[in-house]
Short mmCIF file of C-alpha atoms in Angstrom, two decimals:
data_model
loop_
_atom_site.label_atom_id
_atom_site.label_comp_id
_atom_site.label_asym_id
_atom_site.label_seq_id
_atom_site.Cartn_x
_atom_site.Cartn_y
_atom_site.Cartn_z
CA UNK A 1 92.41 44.91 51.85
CA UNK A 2 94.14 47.77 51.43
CA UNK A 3 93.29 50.82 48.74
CA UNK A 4 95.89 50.13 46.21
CA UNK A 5 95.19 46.56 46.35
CA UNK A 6 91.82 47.33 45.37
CA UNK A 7 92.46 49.68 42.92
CA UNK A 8 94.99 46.62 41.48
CA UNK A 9 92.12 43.84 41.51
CA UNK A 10 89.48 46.75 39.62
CA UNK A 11 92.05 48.01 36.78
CA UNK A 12 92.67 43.59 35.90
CA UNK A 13 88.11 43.73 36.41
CA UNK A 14 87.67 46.31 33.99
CA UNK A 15 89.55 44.27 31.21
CA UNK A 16 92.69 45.95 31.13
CA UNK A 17 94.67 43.35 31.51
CA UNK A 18 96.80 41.94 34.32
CA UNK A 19 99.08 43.91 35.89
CA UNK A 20 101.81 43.54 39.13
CA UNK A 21 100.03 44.55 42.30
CA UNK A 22 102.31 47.36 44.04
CA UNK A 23 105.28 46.31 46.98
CA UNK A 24 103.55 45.25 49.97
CA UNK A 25 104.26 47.19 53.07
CA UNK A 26 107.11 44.92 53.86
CA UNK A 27 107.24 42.03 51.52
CA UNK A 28 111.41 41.84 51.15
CA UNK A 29 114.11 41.91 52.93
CA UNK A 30 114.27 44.61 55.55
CA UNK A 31 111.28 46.33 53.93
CA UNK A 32 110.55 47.68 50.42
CA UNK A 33 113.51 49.91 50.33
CA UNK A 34 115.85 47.52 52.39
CA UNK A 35 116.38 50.64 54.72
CA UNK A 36 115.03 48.80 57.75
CA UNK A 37 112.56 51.23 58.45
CA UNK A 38 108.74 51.53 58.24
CA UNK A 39 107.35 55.51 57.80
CA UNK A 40 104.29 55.15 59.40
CA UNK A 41 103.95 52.30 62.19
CA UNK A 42 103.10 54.53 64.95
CA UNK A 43 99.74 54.43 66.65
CA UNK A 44 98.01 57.11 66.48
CA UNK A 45 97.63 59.11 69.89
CA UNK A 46 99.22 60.88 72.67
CA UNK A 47 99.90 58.02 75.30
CA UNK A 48 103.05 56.50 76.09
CA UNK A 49 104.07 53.96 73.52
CA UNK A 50 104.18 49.84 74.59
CA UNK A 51 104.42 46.75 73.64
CA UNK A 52 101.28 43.87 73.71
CA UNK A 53 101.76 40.77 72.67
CA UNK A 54 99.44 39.34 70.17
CA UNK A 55 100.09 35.73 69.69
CA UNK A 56 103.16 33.74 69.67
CA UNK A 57 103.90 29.99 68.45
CA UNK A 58 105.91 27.19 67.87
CA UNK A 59 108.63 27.45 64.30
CA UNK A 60 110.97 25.32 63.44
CA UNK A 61 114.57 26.68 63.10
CA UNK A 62 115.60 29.03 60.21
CA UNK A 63 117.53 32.50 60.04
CA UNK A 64 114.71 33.33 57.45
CA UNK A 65 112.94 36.91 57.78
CA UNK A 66 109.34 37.42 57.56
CA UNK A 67 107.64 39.39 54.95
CA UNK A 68 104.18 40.90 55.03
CA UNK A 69 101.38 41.04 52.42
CA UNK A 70 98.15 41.86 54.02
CA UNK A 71 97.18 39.28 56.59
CA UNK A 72 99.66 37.37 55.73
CA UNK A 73 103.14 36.60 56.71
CA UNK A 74 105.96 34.31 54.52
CA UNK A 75 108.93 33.01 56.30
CA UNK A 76 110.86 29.93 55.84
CA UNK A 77 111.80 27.09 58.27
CA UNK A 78 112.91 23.62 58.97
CA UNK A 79 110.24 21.09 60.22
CA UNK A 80 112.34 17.61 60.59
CA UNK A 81 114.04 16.68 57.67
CA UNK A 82 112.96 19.52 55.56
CA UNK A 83 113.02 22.74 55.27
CA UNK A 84 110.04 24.61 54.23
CA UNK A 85 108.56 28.44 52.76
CA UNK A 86 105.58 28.86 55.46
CA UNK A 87 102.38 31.54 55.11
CA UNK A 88 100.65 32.39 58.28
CA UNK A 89 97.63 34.27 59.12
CA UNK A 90 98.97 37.93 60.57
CA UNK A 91 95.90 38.60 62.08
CA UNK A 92 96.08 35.35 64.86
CA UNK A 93 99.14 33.14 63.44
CA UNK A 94 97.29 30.01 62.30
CA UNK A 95 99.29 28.11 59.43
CA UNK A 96 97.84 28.56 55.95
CA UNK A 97 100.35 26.54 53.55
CA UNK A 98 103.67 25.27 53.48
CA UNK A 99 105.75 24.53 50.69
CA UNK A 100 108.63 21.87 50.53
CA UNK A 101 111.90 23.18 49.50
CA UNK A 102 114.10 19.84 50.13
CA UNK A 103 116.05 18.34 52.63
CA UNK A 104 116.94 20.70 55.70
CA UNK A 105 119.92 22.63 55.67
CA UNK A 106 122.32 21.36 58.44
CA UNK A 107 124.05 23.88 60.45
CA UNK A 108 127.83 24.12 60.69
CA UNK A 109 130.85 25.95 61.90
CA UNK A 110 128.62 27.78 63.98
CA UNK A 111 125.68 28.10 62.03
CA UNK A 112 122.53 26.80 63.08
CA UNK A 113 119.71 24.43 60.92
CA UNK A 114 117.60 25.84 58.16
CA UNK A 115 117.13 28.27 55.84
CA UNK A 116 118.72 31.94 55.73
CA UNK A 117 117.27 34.15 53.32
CA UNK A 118 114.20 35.58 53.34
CA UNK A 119 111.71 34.81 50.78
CA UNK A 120 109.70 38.18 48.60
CA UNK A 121 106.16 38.94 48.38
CA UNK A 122 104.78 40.96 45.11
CA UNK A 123 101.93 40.70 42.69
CA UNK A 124 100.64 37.67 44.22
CA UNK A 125 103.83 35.41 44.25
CA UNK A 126 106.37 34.28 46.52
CA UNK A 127 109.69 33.83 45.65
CA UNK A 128 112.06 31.91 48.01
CA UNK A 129 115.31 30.37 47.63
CA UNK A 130 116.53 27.23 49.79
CA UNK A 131 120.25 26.99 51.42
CA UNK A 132 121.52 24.58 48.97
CA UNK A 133 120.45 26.85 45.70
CA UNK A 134 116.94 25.67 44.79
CA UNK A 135 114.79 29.29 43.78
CA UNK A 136 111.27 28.65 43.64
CA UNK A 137 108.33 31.17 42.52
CA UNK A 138 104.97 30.17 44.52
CA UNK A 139 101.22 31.23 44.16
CA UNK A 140 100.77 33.14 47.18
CA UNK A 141 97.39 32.75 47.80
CA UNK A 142 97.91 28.42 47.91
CA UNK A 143 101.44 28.20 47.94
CA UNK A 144 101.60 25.97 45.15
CA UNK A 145 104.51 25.91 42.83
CA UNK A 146 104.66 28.31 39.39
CA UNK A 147 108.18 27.83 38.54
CA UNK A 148 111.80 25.78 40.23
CA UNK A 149 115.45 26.90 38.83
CA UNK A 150 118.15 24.68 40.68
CA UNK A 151 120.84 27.50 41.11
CA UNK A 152 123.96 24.63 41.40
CA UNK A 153 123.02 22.54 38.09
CA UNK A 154 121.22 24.81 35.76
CA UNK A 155 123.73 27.85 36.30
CA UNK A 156 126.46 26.22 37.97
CA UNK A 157 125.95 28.49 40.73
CA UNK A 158 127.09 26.36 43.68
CA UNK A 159 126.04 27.31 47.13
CA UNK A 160 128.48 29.67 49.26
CA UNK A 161 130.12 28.00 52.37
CA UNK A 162 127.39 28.72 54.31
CA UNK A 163 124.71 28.01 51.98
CA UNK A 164 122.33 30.41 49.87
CA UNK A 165 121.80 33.42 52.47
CA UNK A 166 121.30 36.52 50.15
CA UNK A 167 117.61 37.48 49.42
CA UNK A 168 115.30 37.45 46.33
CA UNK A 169 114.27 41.64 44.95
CA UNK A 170 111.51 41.87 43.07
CA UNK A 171 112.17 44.47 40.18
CA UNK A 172 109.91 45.28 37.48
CA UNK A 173 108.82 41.89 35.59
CA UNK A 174 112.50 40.10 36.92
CA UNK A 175 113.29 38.37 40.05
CA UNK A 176 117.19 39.68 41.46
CA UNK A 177 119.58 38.04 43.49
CA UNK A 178 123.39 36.64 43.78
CA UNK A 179 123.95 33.40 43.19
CA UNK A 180 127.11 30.88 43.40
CA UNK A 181 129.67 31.42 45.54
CA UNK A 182 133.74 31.80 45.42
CA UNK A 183 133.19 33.20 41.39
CA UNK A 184 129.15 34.65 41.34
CA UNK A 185 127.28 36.78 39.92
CA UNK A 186 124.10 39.16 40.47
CA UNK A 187 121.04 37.30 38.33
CA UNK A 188 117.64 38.13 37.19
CA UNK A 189 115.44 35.62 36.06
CA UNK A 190 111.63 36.48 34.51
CA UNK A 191 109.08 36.53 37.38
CA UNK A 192 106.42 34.51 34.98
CA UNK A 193 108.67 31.13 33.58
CA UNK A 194 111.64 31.79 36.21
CA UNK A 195 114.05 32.01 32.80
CA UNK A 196 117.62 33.56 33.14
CA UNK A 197 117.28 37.06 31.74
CA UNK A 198 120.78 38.04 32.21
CA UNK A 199 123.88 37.82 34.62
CA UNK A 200 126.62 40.30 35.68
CA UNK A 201 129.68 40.78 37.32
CA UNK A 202 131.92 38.49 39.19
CA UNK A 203 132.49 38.27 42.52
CA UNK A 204 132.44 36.21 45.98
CA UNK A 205 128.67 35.52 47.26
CA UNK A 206 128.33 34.96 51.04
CA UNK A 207 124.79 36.42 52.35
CA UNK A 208 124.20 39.65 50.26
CA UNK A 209 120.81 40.99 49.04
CA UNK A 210 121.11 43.84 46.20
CA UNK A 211 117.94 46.95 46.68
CA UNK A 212 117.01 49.11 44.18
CA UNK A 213 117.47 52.69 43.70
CA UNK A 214 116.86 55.62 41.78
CA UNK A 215 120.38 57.42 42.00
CA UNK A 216 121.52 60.52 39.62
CA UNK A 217 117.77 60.30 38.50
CA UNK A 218 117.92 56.47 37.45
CA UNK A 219 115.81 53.75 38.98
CA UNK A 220 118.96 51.09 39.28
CA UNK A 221 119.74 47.64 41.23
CA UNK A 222 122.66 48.47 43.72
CA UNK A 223 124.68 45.24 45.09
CA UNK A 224 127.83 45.14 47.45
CA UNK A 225 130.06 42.00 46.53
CA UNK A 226 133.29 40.41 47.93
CA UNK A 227 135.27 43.40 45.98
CA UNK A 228 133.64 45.92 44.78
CA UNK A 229 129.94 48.14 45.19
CA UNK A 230 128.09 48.78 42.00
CA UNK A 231 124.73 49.69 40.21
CA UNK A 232 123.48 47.47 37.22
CA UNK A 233 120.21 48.18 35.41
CA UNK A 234 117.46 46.32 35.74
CA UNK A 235 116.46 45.85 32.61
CA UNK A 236 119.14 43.71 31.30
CA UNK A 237 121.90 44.36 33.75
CA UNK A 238 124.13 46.93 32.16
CA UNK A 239 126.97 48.38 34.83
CA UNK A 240 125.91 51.63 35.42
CA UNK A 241 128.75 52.16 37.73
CA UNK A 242 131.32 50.35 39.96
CA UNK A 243 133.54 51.20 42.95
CA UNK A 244 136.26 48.46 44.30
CA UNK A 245 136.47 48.33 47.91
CA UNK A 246 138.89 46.97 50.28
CA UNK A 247 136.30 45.25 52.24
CA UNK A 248 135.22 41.55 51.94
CA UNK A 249 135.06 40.22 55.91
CA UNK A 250 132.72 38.02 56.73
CA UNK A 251 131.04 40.95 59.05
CA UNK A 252 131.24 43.06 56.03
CA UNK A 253 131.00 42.79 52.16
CA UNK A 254 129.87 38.95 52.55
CA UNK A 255 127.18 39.14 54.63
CA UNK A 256 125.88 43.13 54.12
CA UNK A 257 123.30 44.44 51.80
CA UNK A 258 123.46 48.24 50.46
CA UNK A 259 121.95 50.81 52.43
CA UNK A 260 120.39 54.06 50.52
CA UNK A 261 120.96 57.70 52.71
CA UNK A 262 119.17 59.97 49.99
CA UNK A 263 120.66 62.41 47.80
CA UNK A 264 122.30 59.87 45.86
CA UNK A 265 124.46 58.17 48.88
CA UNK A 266 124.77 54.81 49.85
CA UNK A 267 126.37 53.58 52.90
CA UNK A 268 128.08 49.92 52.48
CA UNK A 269 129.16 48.10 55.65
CA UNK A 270 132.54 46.50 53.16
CA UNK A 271 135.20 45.71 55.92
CA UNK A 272 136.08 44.26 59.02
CA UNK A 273 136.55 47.58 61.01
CA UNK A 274 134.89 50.40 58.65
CA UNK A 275 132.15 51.37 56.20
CA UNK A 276 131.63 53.25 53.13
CA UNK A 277 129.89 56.06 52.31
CA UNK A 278 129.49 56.21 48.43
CA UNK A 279 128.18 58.92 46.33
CA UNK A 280 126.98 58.63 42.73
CA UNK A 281 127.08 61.85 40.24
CA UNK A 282 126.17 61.27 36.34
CA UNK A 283 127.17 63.72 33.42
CA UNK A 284 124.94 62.76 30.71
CA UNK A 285 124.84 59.30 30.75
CA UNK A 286 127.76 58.65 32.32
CA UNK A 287 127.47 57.16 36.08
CA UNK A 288 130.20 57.96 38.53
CA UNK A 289 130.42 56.78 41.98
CA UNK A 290 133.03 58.02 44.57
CA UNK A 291 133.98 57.38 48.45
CA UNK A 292 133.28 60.22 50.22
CA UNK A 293 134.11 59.08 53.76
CA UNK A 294 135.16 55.79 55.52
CA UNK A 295 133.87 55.72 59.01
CA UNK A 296 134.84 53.36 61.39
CA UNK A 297 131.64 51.85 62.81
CA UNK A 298 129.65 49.74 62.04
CA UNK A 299 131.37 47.18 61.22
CA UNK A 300 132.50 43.63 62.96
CA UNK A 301 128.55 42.57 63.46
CA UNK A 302 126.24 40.76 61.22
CA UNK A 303 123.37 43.00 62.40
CA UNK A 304 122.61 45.01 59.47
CA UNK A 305 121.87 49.11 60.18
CA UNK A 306 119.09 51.47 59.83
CA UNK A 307 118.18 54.36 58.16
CA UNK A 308 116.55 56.49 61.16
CA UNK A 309 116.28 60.14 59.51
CA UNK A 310 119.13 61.74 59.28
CA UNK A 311 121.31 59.01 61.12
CA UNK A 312 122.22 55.62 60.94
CA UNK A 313 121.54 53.13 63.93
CA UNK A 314 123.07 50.18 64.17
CA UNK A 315 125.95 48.09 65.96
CA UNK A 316 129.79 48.28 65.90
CA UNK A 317 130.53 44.91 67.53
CA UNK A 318 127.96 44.33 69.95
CA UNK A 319 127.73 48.14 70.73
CA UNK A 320 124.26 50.15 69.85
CA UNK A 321 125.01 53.48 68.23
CA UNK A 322 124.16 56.20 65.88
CA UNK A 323 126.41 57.33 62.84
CA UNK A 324 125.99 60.54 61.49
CA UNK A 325 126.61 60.07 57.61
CA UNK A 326 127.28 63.30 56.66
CA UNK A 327 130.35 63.53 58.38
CA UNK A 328 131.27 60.19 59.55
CA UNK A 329 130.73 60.54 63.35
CA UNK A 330 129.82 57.81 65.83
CA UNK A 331 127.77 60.19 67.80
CA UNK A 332 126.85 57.70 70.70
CA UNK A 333 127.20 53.99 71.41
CA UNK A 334 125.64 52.20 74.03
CA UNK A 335 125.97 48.40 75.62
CA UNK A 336 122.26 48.28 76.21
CA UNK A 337 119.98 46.95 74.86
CA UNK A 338 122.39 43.73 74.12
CA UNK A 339 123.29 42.50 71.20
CA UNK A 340 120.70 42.08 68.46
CA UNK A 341 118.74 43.16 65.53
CA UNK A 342 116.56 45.96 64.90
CA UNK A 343 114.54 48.51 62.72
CA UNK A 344 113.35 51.94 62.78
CA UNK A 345 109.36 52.85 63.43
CA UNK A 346 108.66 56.15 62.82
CA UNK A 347 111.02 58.11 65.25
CA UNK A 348 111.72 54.70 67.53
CA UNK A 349 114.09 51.98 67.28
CA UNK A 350 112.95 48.92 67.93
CA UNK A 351 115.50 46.27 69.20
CA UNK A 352 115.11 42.35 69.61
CA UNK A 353 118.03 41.26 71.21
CA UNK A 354 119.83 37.93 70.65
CA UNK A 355 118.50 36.66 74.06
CA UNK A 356 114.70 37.42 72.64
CA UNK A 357 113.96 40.83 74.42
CA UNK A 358 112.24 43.27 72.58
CA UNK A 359 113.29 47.02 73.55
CA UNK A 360 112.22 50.42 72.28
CA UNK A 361 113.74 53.78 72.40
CA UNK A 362 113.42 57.02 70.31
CA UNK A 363 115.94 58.13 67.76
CA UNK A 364 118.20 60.89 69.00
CA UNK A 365 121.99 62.27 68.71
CA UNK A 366 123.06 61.94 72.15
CA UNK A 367 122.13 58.19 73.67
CA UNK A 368 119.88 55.08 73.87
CA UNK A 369 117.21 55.09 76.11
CA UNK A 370 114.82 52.47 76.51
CA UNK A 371 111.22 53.71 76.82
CA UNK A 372 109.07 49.82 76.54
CA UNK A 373 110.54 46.52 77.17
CA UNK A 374 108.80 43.32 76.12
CA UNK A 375 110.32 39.29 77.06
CA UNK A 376 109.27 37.65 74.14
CA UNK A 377 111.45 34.25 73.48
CA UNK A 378 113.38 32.06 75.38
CA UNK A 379 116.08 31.00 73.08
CA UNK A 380 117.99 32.68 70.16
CA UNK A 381 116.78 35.46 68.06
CA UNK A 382 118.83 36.20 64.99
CA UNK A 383 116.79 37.66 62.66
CA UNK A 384 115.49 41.39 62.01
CA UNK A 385 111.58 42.10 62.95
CA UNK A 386 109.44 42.82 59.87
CA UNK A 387 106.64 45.69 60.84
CA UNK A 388 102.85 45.97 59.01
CA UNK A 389 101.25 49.24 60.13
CA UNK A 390 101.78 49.14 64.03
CA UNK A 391 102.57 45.57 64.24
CA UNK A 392 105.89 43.61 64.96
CA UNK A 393 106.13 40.25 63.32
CA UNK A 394 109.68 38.46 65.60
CA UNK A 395 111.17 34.95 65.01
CA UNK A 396 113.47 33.05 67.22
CA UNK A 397 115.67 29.93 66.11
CA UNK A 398 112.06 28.31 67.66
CA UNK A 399 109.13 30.54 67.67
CA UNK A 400 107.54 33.25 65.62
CA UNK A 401 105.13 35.88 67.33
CA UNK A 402 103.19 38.80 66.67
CA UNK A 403 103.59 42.19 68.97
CA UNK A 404 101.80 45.21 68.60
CA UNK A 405 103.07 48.68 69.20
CA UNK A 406 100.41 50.42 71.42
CA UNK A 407 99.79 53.54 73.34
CA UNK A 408 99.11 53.69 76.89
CA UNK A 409 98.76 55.75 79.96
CA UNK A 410 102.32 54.11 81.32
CA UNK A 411 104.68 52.14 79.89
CA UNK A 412 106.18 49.02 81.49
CA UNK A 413 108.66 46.33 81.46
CA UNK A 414 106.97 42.92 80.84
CA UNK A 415 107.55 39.59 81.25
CA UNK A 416 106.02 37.60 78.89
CA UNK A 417 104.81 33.83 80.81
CA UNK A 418 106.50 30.52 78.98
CA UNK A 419 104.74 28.37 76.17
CA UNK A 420 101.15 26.90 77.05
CA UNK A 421 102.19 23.63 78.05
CA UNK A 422 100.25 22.17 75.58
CA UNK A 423 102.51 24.01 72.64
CA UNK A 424 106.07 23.53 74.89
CA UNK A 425 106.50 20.27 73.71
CA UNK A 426 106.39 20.91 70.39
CA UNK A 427 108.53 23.50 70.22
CA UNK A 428 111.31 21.68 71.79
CA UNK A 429 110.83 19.12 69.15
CA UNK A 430 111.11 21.29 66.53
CA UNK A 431 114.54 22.46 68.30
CA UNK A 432 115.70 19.17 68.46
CA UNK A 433 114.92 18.05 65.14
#
């Protein structure tokens, strides 16, 4: 257990009351800042950095994230004919609990089976929300249920095309996320009873997650929707500020979620062939957010970016490249790795690929190139890795698997052997429903 966690458990001890334990090292969406990027994952040493597989098995399918809280991992999945919010052991992957969130969630148009969004960690609960609307707050320890809201009837929040695909934030004592669909809205509901605080703006929903902020010196939530960017106030929603866009592809203001740059910027990823970069000022307290540049990358892929430094890092169509914010450039792109997903360790990117390679390289301004390779699945990875101090935590459509980040003498490109036989099975029956 970590220091602060301590510290958390003594303060409630010494009788003053209970209070929220602090954000785990990555128990949201893309990490505690939904920046993609952990500080300090790096081992410690001079040797050449690797990959080592930990342990790896069977998951049923699910575009779901995983978030870390300690030794333990939350992700959600589909197991037959339901879909379910899953804890796992980080330190050797055993199941814990699982957690019934209804019928599975049948792929379409191109989609596959299962849930999409990726449940939060904090103070001790989980909070998940299933493809057809049902948000559920769980005790984390157990997994048993504190509080259900069903989105569709008790807001008439009906699911988006694709289903529920944005992700829960965790702000303060309020739980934050879009909900509906053609006509939605960003929602908080109380963390303790699960009741509807308040609701604001109006927009299309498709797969966004809102982060939070302190911009122009005040802590705000900051959400991209089908038209416009803004920043709302946690405490009971206020619109601090908001920005129309000409965005609203499906690659874009549908499926994105903000990205903070510092000094009060904030790179969207609104349309189908271009970003924003956004800047908010504030005279007294007046909020005022303008464009300050439109570059054109990033955009036309449903792999969110990364904040690496003083770049960005991500993909313009299946392309790997680095935008530098402050003026707009594409400084380098690059057809390797492959198409995938990825987040930022210290100075490294680390790529899974679509195909289920794992691939690192350090962050620079002039190209990729790959330092550690790792084959870790053999079927489709679509979802970003989560990282706890050095470790990787991966999921395929099919399997879930820690890797570690390590230092050796060499580095080398592995290939990681199939499935014990005894676990194959299983895993294709999970694929096959």
């Amino acid at each position: 257990m970590s220091f602060r966690r301590v510290l958390s458990v003594l303060v409630c001890l010494a009788g003053l009351g209970p209070v929220f334990a602090s954000e785990p090292e990555w128990g949201s969406f893309r990490g505690p800042r939904g920046d993609g990027r952990s500080l300090e994952g790096l081992p410690p040493g001079d040797g050449a950095l690797d990959f080592e597989l930990v342990w790896r098995r069977p998951l049923g399918s699910g575009y779901s994230g995983v978030t870390v809280d300690g030794d333990q991992l939350v992700t959600a999945a589909r197991d037959g004919a339901e879909d379910f919010v899953l804890a796992f052991a980080a330190s050797e992957g055993s199941e814990r609990w699982r957690f019934a969130l209804g019928p599975t969630y049948a792929g379409h148009d191109g989609s596959h089976d299962g849930p999409i969004a990726t449940p939060a960690v904090a103070g001790g609960q989980v909070f998940a929300v299933s493809t057809q609307g049902r948000l559920v707050a769980l005790d984390a320890a157990t997994g048993s249920l504190l509080w259900s809201r069903d989105l569709p009837a008790d807001h008439q929040a009906p699911a988006p095309f694709y289903g529920y695909g944005g992700s829960p934030r965790v702000v303060g004592d309020v739980v934050v996320l879009w909900i509906g669909a053609d006509t939605g809205h960003v929602a908080a509901f109380d963390r303790a009873t699960g009741a509807l605080r308040w609701q604001q703006l109006e927009e299309p929903v498709g797969a966004q997650t809102p982060v939070v902020a302190t911009l122009a010196g005040r802590e705000q939530i900051v959400v991209i929707g089908g038209t416009s960017v803004a920043g709302l106030a946690p405490k009971d929603g206020t619109i601090l500020w908001r920005l129309v866009h000409k965005g609203g592809s499906a690659m874009g203001a549908v499926s994105s979620s903000p990205l903070l740059l510092g000094d009060d910027r904030i790179l969207f990823k609104h349309g189908a062939d271009s970003s924003l970069v956004v800047r908010v000022t504030r005279e007294g307290e007046t909020f005022t957010a303008a464009i300050e540049r439109e570059p054109r990358a990033l955009a036309r892929s449903y792999s969110p970016p990364a904040l690496a430094g003083d770049l960005v890092v991500g993909y313009t169509g299946r392309f790997l490249g680095a935008l530098e914010p402050a003026t707009g450039n594409l400084l380098w792109r690059s057809r390797e790795p492959g198409d995938g997903f990825l987040v930022v360790v210290g100075d490294q990117m680390v790529v899974l690929t679509k195909e289920g390679s794992l691939h690192l390289g350090p962050v620079n301004r002039t190209a990729w190139s790959e330092t550690a390779r790792l084959e870790v699945f053999e079927d489709l990875a679509w979802t970003p890795p989560a990282v706890a101090g050095s470790s990787l935590f991966l999921r395929s459509l099919g399997t879930i698997a820690r890797v570690d980040l390590v230092r050796r003498a060499t580095a080398a490109v592995k290939v990681v052997p199939p499935l014990p036989t005894v676990l194959a099975p299983l895993a294709e029956q999970l694929a096959a429903g």
